[in-house]
Tab-separated table of C-alpha atoms in Angstrom:
chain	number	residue	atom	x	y	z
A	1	UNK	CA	-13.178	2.626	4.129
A	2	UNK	CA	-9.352	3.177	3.400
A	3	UNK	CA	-7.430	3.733	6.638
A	4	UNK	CA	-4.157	3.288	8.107
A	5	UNK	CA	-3.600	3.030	12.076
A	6	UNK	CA	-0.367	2.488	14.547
A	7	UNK	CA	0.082	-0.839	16.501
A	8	UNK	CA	2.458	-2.587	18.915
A	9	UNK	CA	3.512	-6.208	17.811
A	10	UNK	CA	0.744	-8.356	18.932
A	11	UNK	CA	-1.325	-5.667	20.135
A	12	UNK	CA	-4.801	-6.715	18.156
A	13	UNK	CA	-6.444	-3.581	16.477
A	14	UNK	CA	-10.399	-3.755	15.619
A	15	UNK	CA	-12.703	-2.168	13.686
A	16	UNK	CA	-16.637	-2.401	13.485
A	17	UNK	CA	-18.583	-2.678	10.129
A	18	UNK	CA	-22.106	-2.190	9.870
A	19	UNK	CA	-22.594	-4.569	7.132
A	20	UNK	CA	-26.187	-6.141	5.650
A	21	UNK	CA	-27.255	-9.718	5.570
A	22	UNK	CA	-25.930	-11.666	2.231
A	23	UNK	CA	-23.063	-9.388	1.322
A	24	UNK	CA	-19.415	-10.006	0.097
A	25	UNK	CA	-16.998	-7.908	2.257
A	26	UNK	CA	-13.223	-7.488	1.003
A	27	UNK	CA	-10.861	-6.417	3.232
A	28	UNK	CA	-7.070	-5.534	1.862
A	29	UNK	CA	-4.084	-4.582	4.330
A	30	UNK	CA	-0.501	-3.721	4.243
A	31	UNK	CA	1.850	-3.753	6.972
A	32	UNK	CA	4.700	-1.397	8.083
A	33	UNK	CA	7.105	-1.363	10.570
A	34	UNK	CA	9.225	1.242	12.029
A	35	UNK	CA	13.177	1.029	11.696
A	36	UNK	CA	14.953	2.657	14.622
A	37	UNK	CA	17.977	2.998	12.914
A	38	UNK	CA	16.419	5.077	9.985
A	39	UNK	CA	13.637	5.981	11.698
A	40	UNK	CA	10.751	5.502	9.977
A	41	UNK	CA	8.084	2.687	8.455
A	42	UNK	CA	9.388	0.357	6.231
A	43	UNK	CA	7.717	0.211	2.796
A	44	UNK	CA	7.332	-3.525	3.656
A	45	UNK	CA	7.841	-5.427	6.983
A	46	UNK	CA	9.046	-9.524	5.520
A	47	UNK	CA	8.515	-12.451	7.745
A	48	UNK	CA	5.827	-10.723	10.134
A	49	UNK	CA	2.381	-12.325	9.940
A	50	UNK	CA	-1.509	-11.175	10.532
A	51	UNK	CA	-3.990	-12.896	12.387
A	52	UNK	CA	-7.507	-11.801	11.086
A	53	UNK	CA	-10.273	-12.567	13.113
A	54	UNK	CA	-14.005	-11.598	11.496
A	55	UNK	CA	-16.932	-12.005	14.287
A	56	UNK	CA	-20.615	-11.871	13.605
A	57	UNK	CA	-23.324	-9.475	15.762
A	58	UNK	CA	-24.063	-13.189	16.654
A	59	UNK	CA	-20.660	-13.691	18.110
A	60	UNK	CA	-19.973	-16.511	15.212
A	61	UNK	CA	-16.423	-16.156	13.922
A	62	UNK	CA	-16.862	-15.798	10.388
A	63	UNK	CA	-12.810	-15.584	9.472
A	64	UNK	CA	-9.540	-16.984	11.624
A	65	UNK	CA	-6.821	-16.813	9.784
A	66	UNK	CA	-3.101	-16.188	9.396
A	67	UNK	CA	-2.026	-13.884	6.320
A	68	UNK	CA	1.106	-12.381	5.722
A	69	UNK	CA	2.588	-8.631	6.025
A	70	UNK	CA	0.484	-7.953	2.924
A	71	UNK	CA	-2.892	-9.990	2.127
A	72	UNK	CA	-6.325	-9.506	0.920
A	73	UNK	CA	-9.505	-11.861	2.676
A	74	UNK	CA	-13.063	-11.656	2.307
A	75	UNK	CA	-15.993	-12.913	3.898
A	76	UNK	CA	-19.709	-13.298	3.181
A	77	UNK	CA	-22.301	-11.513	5.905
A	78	UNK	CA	-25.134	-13.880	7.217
A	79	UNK	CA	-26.877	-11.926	9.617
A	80	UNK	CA	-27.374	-7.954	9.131
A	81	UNK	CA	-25.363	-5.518	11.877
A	82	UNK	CA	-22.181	-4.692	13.077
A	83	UNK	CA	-19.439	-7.026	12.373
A	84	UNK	CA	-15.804	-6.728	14.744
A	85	UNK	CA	-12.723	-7.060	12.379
A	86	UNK	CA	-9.745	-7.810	14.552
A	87	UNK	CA	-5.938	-7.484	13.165
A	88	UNK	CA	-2.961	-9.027	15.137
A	89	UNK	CA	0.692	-9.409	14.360
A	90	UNK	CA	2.091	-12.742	15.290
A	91	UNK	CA	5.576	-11.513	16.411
A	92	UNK	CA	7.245	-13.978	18.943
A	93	UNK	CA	10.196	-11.482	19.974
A	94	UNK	CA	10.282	-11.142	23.726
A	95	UNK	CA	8.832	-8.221	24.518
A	96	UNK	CA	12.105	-6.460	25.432
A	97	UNK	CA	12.870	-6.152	22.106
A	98	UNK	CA	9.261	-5.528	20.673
A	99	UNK	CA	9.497	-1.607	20.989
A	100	UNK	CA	8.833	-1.973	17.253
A	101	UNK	CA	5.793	-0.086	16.023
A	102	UNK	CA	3.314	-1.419	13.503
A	103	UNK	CA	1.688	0.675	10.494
A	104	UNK	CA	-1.570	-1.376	9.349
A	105	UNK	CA	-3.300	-0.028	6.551
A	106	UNK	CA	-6.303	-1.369	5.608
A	107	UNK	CA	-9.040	-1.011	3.220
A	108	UNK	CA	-12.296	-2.703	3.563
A	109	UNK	CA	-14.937	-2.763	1.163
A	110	UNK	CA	-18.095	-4.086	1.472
A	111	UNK	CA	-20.549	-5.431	-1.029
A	112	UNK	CA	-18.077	-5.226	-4.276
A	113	UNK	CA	-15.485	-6.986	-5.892
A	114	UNK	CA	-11.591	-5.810	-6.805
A	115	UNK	CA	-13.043	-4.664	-10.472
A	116	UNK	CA	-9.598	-3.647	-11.739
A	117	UNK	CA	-8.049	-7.172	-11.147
A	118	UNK	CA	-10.863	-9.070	-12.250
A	119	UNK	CA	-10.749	-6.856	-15.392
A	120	UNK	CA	-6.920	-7.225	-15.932
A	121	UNK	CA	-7.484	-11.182	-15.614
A	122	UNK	CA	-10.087	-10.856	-18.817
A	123	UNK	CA	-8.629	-12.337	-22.406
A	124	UNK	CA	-10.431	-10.445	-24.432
A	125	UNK	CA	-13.366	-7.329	-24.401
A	126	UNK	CA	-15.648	-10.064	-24.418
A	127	UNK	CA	-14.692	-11.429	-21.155
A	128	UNK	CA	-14.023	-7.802	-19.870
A	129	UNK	CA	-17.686	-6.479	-20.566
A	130	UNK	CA	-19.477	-10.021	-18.964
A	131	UNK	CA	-17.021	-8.968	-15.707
A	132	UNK	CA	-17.959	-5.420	-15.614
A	133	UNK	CA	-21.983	-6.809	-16.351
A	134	UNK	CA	-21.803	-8.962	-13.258
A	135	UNK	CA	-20.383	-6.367	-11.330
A	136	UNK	CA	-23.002	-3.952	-12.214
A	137	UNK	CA	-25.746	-6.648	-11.490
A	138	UNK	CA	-23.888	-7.431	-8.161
A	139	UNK	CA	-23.675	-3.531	-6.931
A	140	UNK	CA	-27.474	-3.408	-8.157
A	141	UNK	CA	-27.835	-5.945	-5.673
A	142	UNK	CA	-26.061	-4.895	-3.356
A	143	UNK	CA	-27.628	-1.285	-3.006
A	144	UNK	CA	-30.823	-3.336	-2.740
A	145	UNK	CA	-29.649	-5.098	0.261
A	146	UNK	CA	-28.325	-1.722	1.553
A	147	UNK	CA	-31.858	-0.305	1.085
A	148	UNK	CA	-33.623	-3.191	2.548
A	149	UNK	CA	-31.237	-3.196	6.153
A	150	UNK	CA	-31.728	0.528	5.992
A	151	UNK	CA	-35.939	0.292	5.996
A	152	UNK	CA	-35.424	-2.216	8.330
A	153	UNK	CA	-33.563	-0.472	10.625
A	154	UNK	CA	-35.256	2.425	10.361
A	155	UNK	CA	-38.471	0.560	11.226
A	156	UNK	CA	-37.096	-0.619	14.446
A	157	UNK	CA	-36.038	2.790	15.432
A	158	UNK	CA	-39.913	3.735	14.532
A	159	UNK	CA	-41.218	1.075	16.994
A	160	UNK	CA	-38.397	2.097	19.874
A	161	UNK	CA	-39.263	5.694	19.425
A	162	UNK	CA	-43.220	5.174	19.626
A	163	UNK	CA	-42.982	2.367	22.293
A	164	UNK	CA	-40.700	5.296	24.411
A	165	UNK	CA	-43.323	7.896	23.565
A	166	UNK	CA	-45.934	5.339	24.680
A	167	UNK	CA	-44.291	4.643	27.876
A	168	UNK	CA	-43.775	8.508	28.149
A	169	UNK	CA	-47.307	9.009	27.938
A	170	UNK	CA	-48.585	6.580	30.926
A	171	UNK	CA	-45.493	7.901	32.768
A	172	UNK	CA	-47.043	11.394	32.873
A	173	UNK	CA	-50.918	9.941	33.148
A	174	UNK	CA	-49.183	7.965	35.995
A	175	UNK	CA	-47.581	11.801	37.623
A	176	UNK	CA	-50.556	13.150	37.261
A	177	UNK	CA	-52.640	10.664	39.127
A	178	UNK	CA	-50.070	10.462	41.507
A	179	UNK	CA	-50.378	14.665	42.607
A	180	UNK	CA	-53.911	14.410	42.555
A	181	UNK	CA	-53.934	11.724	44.909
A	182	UNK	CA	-51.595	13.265	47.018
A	183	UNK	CA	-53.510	16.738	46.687
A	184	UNK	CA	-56.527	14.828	47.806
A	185	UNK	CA	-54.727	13.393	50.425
A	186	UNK	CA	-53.678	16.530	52.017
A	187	UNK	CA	-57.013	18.187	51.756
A	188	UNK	CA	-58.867	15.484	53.738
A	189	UNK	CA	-55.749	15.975	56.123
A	190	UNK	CA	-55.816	19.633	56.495
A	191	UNK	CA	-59.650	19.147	57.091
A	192	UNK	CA	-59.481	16.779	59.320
A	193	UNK	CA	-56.749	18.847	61.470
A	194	UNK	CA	-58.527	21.456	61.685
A	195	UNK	CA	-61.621	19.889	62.566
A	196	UNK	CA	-59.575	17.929	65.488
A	197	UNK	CA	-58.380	21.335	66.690
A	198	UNK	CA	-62.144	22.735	66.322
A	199	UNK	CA	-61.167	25.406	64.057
A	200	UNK	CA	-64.207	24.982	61.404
């Protein structure tokens, strides 16, 4: 997703991706920062730096890096779910002076290549059509993968949803039980009260 977001200098920003097992994610970002004097974002902000940090649902960090104000990465996914995407400036002004505010914006895409500047690169229509093949056979693949982690995870909700029925089930087997007991229980009592006090 394309997106742009405010942030104070080294203030670290995140966002989660759901992303499936095997699959190329690209992530491009620009950064902008806000002039007091003519107060507004910069079209560029020179010299400031971005730590990206990539972690895994299995807490493995997949990317730490430092890019500059403007940089493209990319990582591969091993392990299906959500994957944290972290974005930090490396500013080392004191903080006094680091009223500064940040503009990230930032465009992930997951599963697909940047097609226009592979295509640009190509010498000839040859070498353009085998680029646009492979990406074609890659988003083929991809949508498989995105098929596949969708059955799968709409098989575990299956399983939660009938294991919480299940349990909903003996839970109300287990109430019922429960009041008859109890109803039993205060017959005999009652009986035996008001055989104590002779009245039957």
């Amino acid at each position: 997703p394309a997106l742009y977001f405010h942030s104070g200098e080294r203030e670290e920003k995140c966002i989660i991706e759901d992303v499936p097992s095997d699959t190329l994610v690209i992530g491009n970002y620009k950064v902008q920062q806000w002039d007091i004097h003519q107060q507004d974002f910069l079209e560029s902000a020179p010299g400031l730096g971005m730590f990206v940090t990539v972690t895994a649902p299995t807490d493995e960090v997949l990317l730490k890096k430092l890019y500059g104000p403007e940089a493209t990465f990319s990582f591969t996914s091993y392990v299906s779910g959500e994957h944290i995407i972290c974005l930090q400036s490396n500013s080392t002004r004191l903080m006094a002076f680091a009223g500064s505010k940040l503009r990230i914006h930032l465009d992930i895409r997951v599963g697909e290549h940047f097609l226009d500047e592979v295509v640009a690169q190509a010498k000839d229509k040859v070498n353009e059509v085998s680029v646009k093949l492979g990406h074609l056979l890659e988003q083929i693949h991809h949508i498989s993968r995105e098929q596949n982690y969708e059955r799968e995870r709409e098989e575990n909700f299956r399983k939660t949803s009938e294991e919480t029925n299940s349990n909903i089930l003996w839970w109300a087997i287990l109430q019922t039980l429960i009041l008859i007991s109890v109803g039993i229980w205060q017959i005999k009592s009652l009986k035996d009260f008001f055989i104590a006090k002779k009245l039957v």
